[in-house]
Amino acid sequence: MKTVRTQDKKGTLYIIATPIGNLADLSFRAIETLKEADLIAAEDTRHARPLLDIYGIKTPLTSYHEHNEQEASTALIRHLAAGRSLAVISDAGTPLINDPGFPLVRKAKDAGIDVVPIPGCCALIAALSVSGLATNRFSFEGFPPRKSSARRSWLEKLLNNPRTSIFYESSHRIKECVHDIRAVFPSTREIVIARELTKLHETVIKTTLRDIDLVLQNDPFIEKGELVVLLEGAPPLKDSQEMLHREQERMLGILLQECSVKTAVSIAAKITGIRKRIIYRAALRLRDANSRD
Ligand code: SAM
């Protein structure tokens, strides 16, 4: 079977997904395409070599990573324009998904070069498929900021997202990140942490934010390996009135973290125009709910 297209004058660019842990997760089509391509552009050639060796792939390798992708893509477009094919792989999963490849695909499209996907592993899709959270609508958010203040603002933007939110996080930062999620999201919201997918220590934790600390305390491996975090989407809004209400409550929650109930109520009343008495009741309710968590 010929997998690589040879009839075109310009070469074809193949975007090939590779395993995210279990090396057996490389598709037959991916193996054939990697064997037949004229060149493989890999994120890290030393990392790619063992996988290619297992499958007897002897195609020449060049490196294509986040620090050289602008210049390297110009050279790779010349290679394609000369009628030679190119396969792109990253260290794990699907290239371009938080991995190099975007400038190359853009330039290839602009140059009228065929770009063909060879689909396979992707950590976010693998995690979503086993999460037990809604899969009909979801948003992928990449990696959160590393600093807590920036991360909290980033999380606040996800609070009212009705879709399942999915993001990648380093295991070194997962505890701090969960701490910030708890500060921003209601304790009833469900969280899933999918760790080491397809590997020996694959674990999928599913719980509410109320219980996540306890679960993490009892998990000695949580700061090890690779992981994907998923958050249940916000409950459906009945109407825009309710949206307004939720937005006001979110603002009040933030104010309560920064100042006294009296000051928070006074500022919130000024901003929203709602009577202080009503806001005061909401503030007490929020404060009690937070102290119970
Ligand atoms: N391109 C990859 C993909 O398609 O999933 C993602 C690359 S991104 C640089 C690497 C991140 O993906 C890791 O830090 C981790 O959050 C997630 N990841 C990769 N492999 C994983 C695995 N086996 N289990 C859980 N998460 C994984």
Coordinates of C-alpha atoms and ligand atoms in Angstrom, one line a residue:
M1 CA 0.0 0.0 0.0
K2 CA 1.4 3.4 -1.0
T3 CA 0.5 5.9 1.8
V4 CA 2.6 8.8 0.7
R5 CA 1.3 10.8 -2.3
T6 CA 3.8 11.0 -5.1
Q7 CA 1.8 12.3 -8.0
D8 CA 1.8 15.9 -6.8
K9 CA 4.4 18.3 -8.1
K10 CA 4.7 19.8 -4.6
G11 CA 5.4 17.4 -1.8
T12 CA 2.8 16.7 0.8
L13 CA 3.1 17.7 4.5
Y14 CA 2.0 15.0 6.9
I15 CA 1.1 15.9 10.5
I16 CA 1.5 12.6 12.3
A17 CA 0.3 11.8 15.9
T18 CA 2.6 9.7 17.9
P19 CA 2.0 7.8 21.3
I20 CA 1.6 9.7 24.6
G21 CA 3.2 6.9 26.6
N22 CA 2.4 3.4 25.2
L23 CA 4.6 3.0 22.2
A24 CA 2.1 0.5 20.7
D25 CA -0.3 3.4 20.1
L26 CA 1.2 4.3 16.7
S27 CA -1.2 3.6 13.8
F28 CA -0.4 1.4 10.9
R29 CA -0.9 4.4 8.6
A30 CA 1.5 6.5 10.7
I31 CA 4.2 3.9 10.5
E32 CA 3.9 3.5 6.7
T33 CA 3.8 7.2 6.1
L34 CA 6.9 7.7 8.3
K35 CA 8.7 5.0 6.4
E36 CA 7.8 6.4 3.0
A37 CA 8.3 10.1 3.6
D38 CA 11.5 11.8 2.3
L39 CA 12.1 13.5 5.6
I40 CA 10.8 13.5 9.2
A41 CA 10.9 16.8 11.1
A42 CA 10.9 15.9 14.8
E43 CA 10.6 18.1 17.9
D44 CA 13.6 16.2 19.5
T45 CA 15.4 13.9 17.2
R46 CA 17.0 12.0 20.1
H47 CA 13.6 11.4 21.6
A48 CA 12.1 10.3 18.3
R49 CA 14.9 7.8 17.5
P50 CA 13.8 4.9 19.9
L51 CA 10.2 5.0 18.6
L52 CA 11.4 5.1 15.0
D53 CA 13.8 2.2 15.6
I54 CA 11.1 0.0 17.2
Y55 CA 9.1 0.3 13.9
G56 CA 12.2 0.0 11.6
I57 CA 11.7 3.5 10.3
K58 CA 15.0 4.7 8.7
T59 CA 13.8 8.0 7.1
P60 CA 16.3 10.9 7.6
L61 CA 15.5 13.2 10.5
T62 CA 15.7 16.9 11.0
S63 CA 14.9 18.9 14.1
Y64 CA 11.9 21.2 14.3
H65 CA 11.2 22.7 17.7
E66 CA 9.8 25.8 19.3
H67 CA 13.1 27.7 19.2
N68 CA 13.8 27.2 15.5
E69 CA 10.3 26.7 14.0
Q70 CA 10.2 30.1 12.2
E71 CA 13.5 29.6 10.3
A72 CA 13.2 25.8 10.0
S73 CA 9.8 26.1 8.5
T74 CA 11.1 28.3 5.7
A75 CA 13.7 25.6 4.8
L76 CA 11.1 22.9 5.1
I77 CA 8.7 24.7 2.8
R78 CA 11.5 24.8 0.2
H79 CA 11.9 21.0 0.6
L80 CA 8.1 20.6 0.0
A81 CA 8.0 23.0 -2.9
A82 CA 10.8 20.9 -4.6
G83 CA 8.3 18.0 -4.6
R84 CA 9.6 16.1 -1.6
S85 CA 7.3 14.9 1.2
L86 CA 7.7 15.7 4.9
A87 CA 6.3 14.1 8.0
V88 CA 6.1 16.2 11.2
I89 CA 6.1 14.5 14.6
S90 CA 6.3 16.0 18.1
D91 CA 7.6 14.4 21.3
A92 CA 4.2 13.0 22.1
G93 CA 0.6 13.1 20.8
T94 CA -0.6 15.4 18.0
P95 CA 1.8 18.0 16.7
L96 CA 0.5 21.7 17.0
I97 CA -1.5 20.8 20.1
N98 CA 0.7 22.7 22.6
D99 CA 3.5 21.5 20.4
P100 CA 5.5 23.0 17.4
G101 CA 4.1 23.0 13.9
F102 CA 1.8 25.9 13.5
P103 CA 4.1 28.2 11.4
L104 CA 4.9 25.3 9.1
V105 CA 1.2 24.4 8.5
R106 CA 0.3 28.1 7.9
K107 CA 3.2 28.6 5.4
A108 CA 2.3 25.3 3.7
K109 CA -1.3 26.3 3.3
D110 CA -0.3 29.7 1.9
A111 CA 2.0 28.0 -0.5
G112 CA -0.7 25.7 -1.8
I113 CA 1.0 22.6 -0.4
D114 CA -1.3 19.7 0.7
V115 CA -1.4 19.2 4.5
V116 CA -2.6 15.7 5.5
P117 CA -3.4 14.6 9.0
I118 CA -2.4 11.1 10.3
P119 CA -4.5 11.2 13.4
G120 CA -3.9 9.3 16.7
C121 CA -3.1 10.1 20.3
C122 CA -3.9 13.4 21.9
A123 CA -3.8 13.7 25.7
L124 CA -6.7 16.0 26.0
I125 CA -9.0 13.8 23.9
A126 CA -7.9 10.6 25.7
A127 CA -8.5 12.3 29.1
L128 CA -11.9 13.7 28.0
S129 CA -13.0 10.3 26.7
V130 CA -12.6 8.7 30.1
S131 CA -13.5 11.7 32.3
G132 CA -17.2 11.1 32.8
L133 CA -17.7 14.8 32.1
A134 CA -19.8 16.2 29.3
T135 CA -18.1 15.5 25.9
N136 CA -20.6 17.2 23.6
R137 CA -19.0 20.6 24.1
F138 CA -15.6 21.3 25.5
S139 CA -12.9 24.0 25.4
F140 CA -9.2 23.3 25.4
E141 CA -7.2 26.0 27.2
G142 CA -3.5 24.9 26.9
F143 CA -1.3 25.5 30.0
P144 CA -2.4 27.9 32.7
P145 CA 0.0 30.8 33.7
R146 CA 2.7 29.7 36.2
K147 CA 2.1 32.6 38.7
S148 CA -0.8 32.3 41.0
S149 CA -2.3 35.8 40.5
A150 CA -2.2 35.4 36.7
R151 CA -3.6 31.8 37.0
R152 CA -6.5 33.0 39.2
S153 CA -7.5 35.6 36.6
W154 CA -7.2 33.0 33.9
L155 CA -9.4 30.6 35.9
E156 CA -12.0 33.3 36.5
K157 CA -12.5 33.6 32.8
L158 CA -13.4 29.9 32.8
L159 CA -15.8 30.1 35.7
N160 CA -18.9 30.7 33.6
N161 CA -17.9 28.5 30.7
P162 CA -20.8 26.1 30.1
R163 CA -18.5 23.7 28.4
T164 CA -16.1 21.2 30.0
S165 CA -12.8 23.1 30.4
I166 CA -9.7 21.1 29.7
F167 CA -6.1 22.1 30.3
Y168 CA -2.6 20.7 30.7
E169 CA -0.6 21.3 33.9
S170 CA 2.8 20.3 35.1
S171 CA 2.7 17.8 38.0
H172 CA 5.1 20.2 39.9
R173 CA 2.4 22.9 39.9
I174 CA -0.8 20.7 40.3
K175 CA -1.2 21.4 44.0
E176 CA -0.9 25.2 43.7
C177 CA -3.2 25.1 40.6
V178 CA -5.9 23.1 42.5
H179 CA -5.6 25.5 45.4
D180 CA -6.4 28.4 42.9
I181 CA -9.2 26.4 41.3
R182 CA -10.8 26.0 44.7
A183 CA -10.5 29.7 45.4
V184 CA -12.3 30.6 42.1
F185 CA -14.9 27.8 41.5
P186 CA -17.8 26.7 43.6
S187 CA -17.0 23.6 45.8
T188 CA -19.8 21.6 44.1
R189 CA -18.1 21.7 40.7
E190 CA -16.5 18.4 39.5
I191 CA -12.8 18.1 38.7
V192 CA -11.0 15.3 36.9
I193 CA -7.2 14.8 36.9
A194 CA -6.1 12.3 34.3
R195 CA -2.5 11.2 35.0
E196 CA 0.0 9.1 33.0
L197 CA -2.5 8.1 30.4
T198 CA -1.6 4.9 28.5
K199 CA 1.3 4.3 30.9
L200 CA 1.9 1.9 33.8
H201 CA 0.6 4.3 36.5
E202 CA -2.4 5.6 34.6
T203 CA -4.9 7.1 37.1
V204 CA -8.1 9.1 36.5
I205 CA -9.3 11.0 39.6
K206 CA -12.9 12.3 39.6
T207 CA -14.3 14.2 42.5
T208 CA -15.8 17.5 43.5
L209 CA -13.7 20.5 44.5
R210 CA -15.0 20.1 48.0
D211 CA -13.2 16.8 48.3
I212 CA -10.2 17.3 46.0
D213 CA -7.7 18.3 48.7
L214 CA -8.4 15.1 50.7
V215 CA -8.0 13.0 47.5
L216 CA -4.7 14.7 46.7
Q217 CA -3.4 14.3 50.2
N218 CA -3.9 10.5 49.9
D219 CA -2.2 10.4 46.6
P220 CA 1.6 10.2 46.9
F221 CA 2.1 10.2 43.1
I222 CA 0.2 13.4 42.3
E223 CA 3.3 15.5 41.9
K224 CA 4.8 13.0 39.4
G225 CA 4.2 12.3 35.7
E226 CA 2.1 14.0 33.2
L227 CA -1.5 15.1 33.6
V228 CA -4.6 16.7 32.2
V229 CA -7.1 18.7 34.3
L230 CA -10.8 18.8 33.4
L231 CA -13.4 21.0 35.0
E232 CA -17.1 20.4 34.8
G233 CA -18.9 23.2 32.8
A234 CA -21.0 25.8 34.5
P235 CA -24.7 24.8 35.0
P236 CA -26.9 25.9 32.0
L237 CA -28.2 29.4 32.3
K238 CA -31.9 29.8 32.3
D239 CA -31.8 33.3 30.9
S240 CA -29.6 36.4 30.8
Q241 CA -31.0 37.6 34.1
E242 CA -29.4 34.5 35.8
M243 CA -26.1 35.2 34.0
L244 CA -26.1 38.7 35.5
H245 CA -26.8 37.2 38.9
R246 CA -23.9 34.8 38.6
E247 CA -21.5 37.5 37.4
Q248 CA -22.5 39.6 40.4
E249 CA -21.9 36.7 42.7
R250 CA -18.5 36.1 41.2
M251 CA -17.6 39.8 41.7
L252 CA -18.8 39.7 45.3
G253 CA -16.7 36.5 45.9
I254 CA -13.6 38.3 44.6
L255 CA -14.2 41.3 46.8
L256 CA -14.7 39.2 49.9
Q257 CA -11.3 37.7 49.4
E258 CA -9.8 41.2 49.4
C259 CA -11.8 43.1 52.0
S260 CA -14.3 43.0 54.8
V261 CA -17.9 42.1 54.3
K262 CA -18.9 45.7 54.9
T263 CA -16.5 47.1 52.3
A264 CA -17.2 44.3 49.8
V265 CA -21.0 45.0 50.1
S266 CA -20.6 48.7 49.8
I267 CA -18.4 48.4 46.6
A268 CA -20.7 45.8 45.1
A269 CA -23.7 48.0 45.7
K270 CA -22.1 50.9 44.1
I271 CA -21.1 48.9 41.0
T272 CA -24.4 47.0 40.5
G273 CA -26.9 49.5 41.9
I274 CA -28.5 46.6 43.8
R275 CA -29.7 47.4 47.4
K276 CA -27.1 46.8 50.1
R277 CA -29.4 44.6 52.1
I278 CA -29.7 42.1 49.3
I279 CA -26.0 42.1 48.6
Y280 CA -25.3 41.7 52.3
R281 CA -27.4 38.5 52.5
A282 CA -25.6 37.1 49.5
A283 CA -22.2 38.0 51.0
L284 CA -23.0 36.1 54.2
R285 CA -24.1 33.1 52.2
L286 CA -20.9 33.1 50.2
R287 CA -18.7 33.6 53.3
D288 CA -20.5 30.7 55.1
A289 CA -20.1 28.5 52.1
N290 CA -16.4 29.3 51.8
S291 CA -15.8 28.7 55.5
R292 CA -17.5 25.3 55.3
D293 CA -15.2 24.2 52.4
Ligands
SAM1 N1 0.8 17.3 21.7 C1 0.5 16.7 22.9 C2 -0.9 16.1 22.8 O1 -1.4 15.9 21.7 O2 -1.6 15.8 23.8 C3 0.6 17.6 24.1 C4 2.0 18.2 24.3 S1 2.1 19.2 25.7 C5 3.7 19.9 25.4 C6 2.5 18.0 26.9 C7 1.4 17.9 28.0 O3 0.4 17.0 27.6 C8 1.9 17.4 29.3 O4 2.5 18.3 30.1 C9 0.6 16.8 29.9 O5 -0.1 17.9 30.5 C10 -0.1 16.3 28.7 N2 0.2 14.9 28.5 C11 1.0 14.3 27.6 N3 1.1 13.0 27.7 C12 0.2 12.7 28.7 C13 -0.2 11.5 29.3 N4 0.3 10.3 28.9 N5 -1.0 11.5 30.4 C14 -1.5 12.7 30.8 N6 -1.2 13.9 30.2 C15 -0.3 13.9 29.2

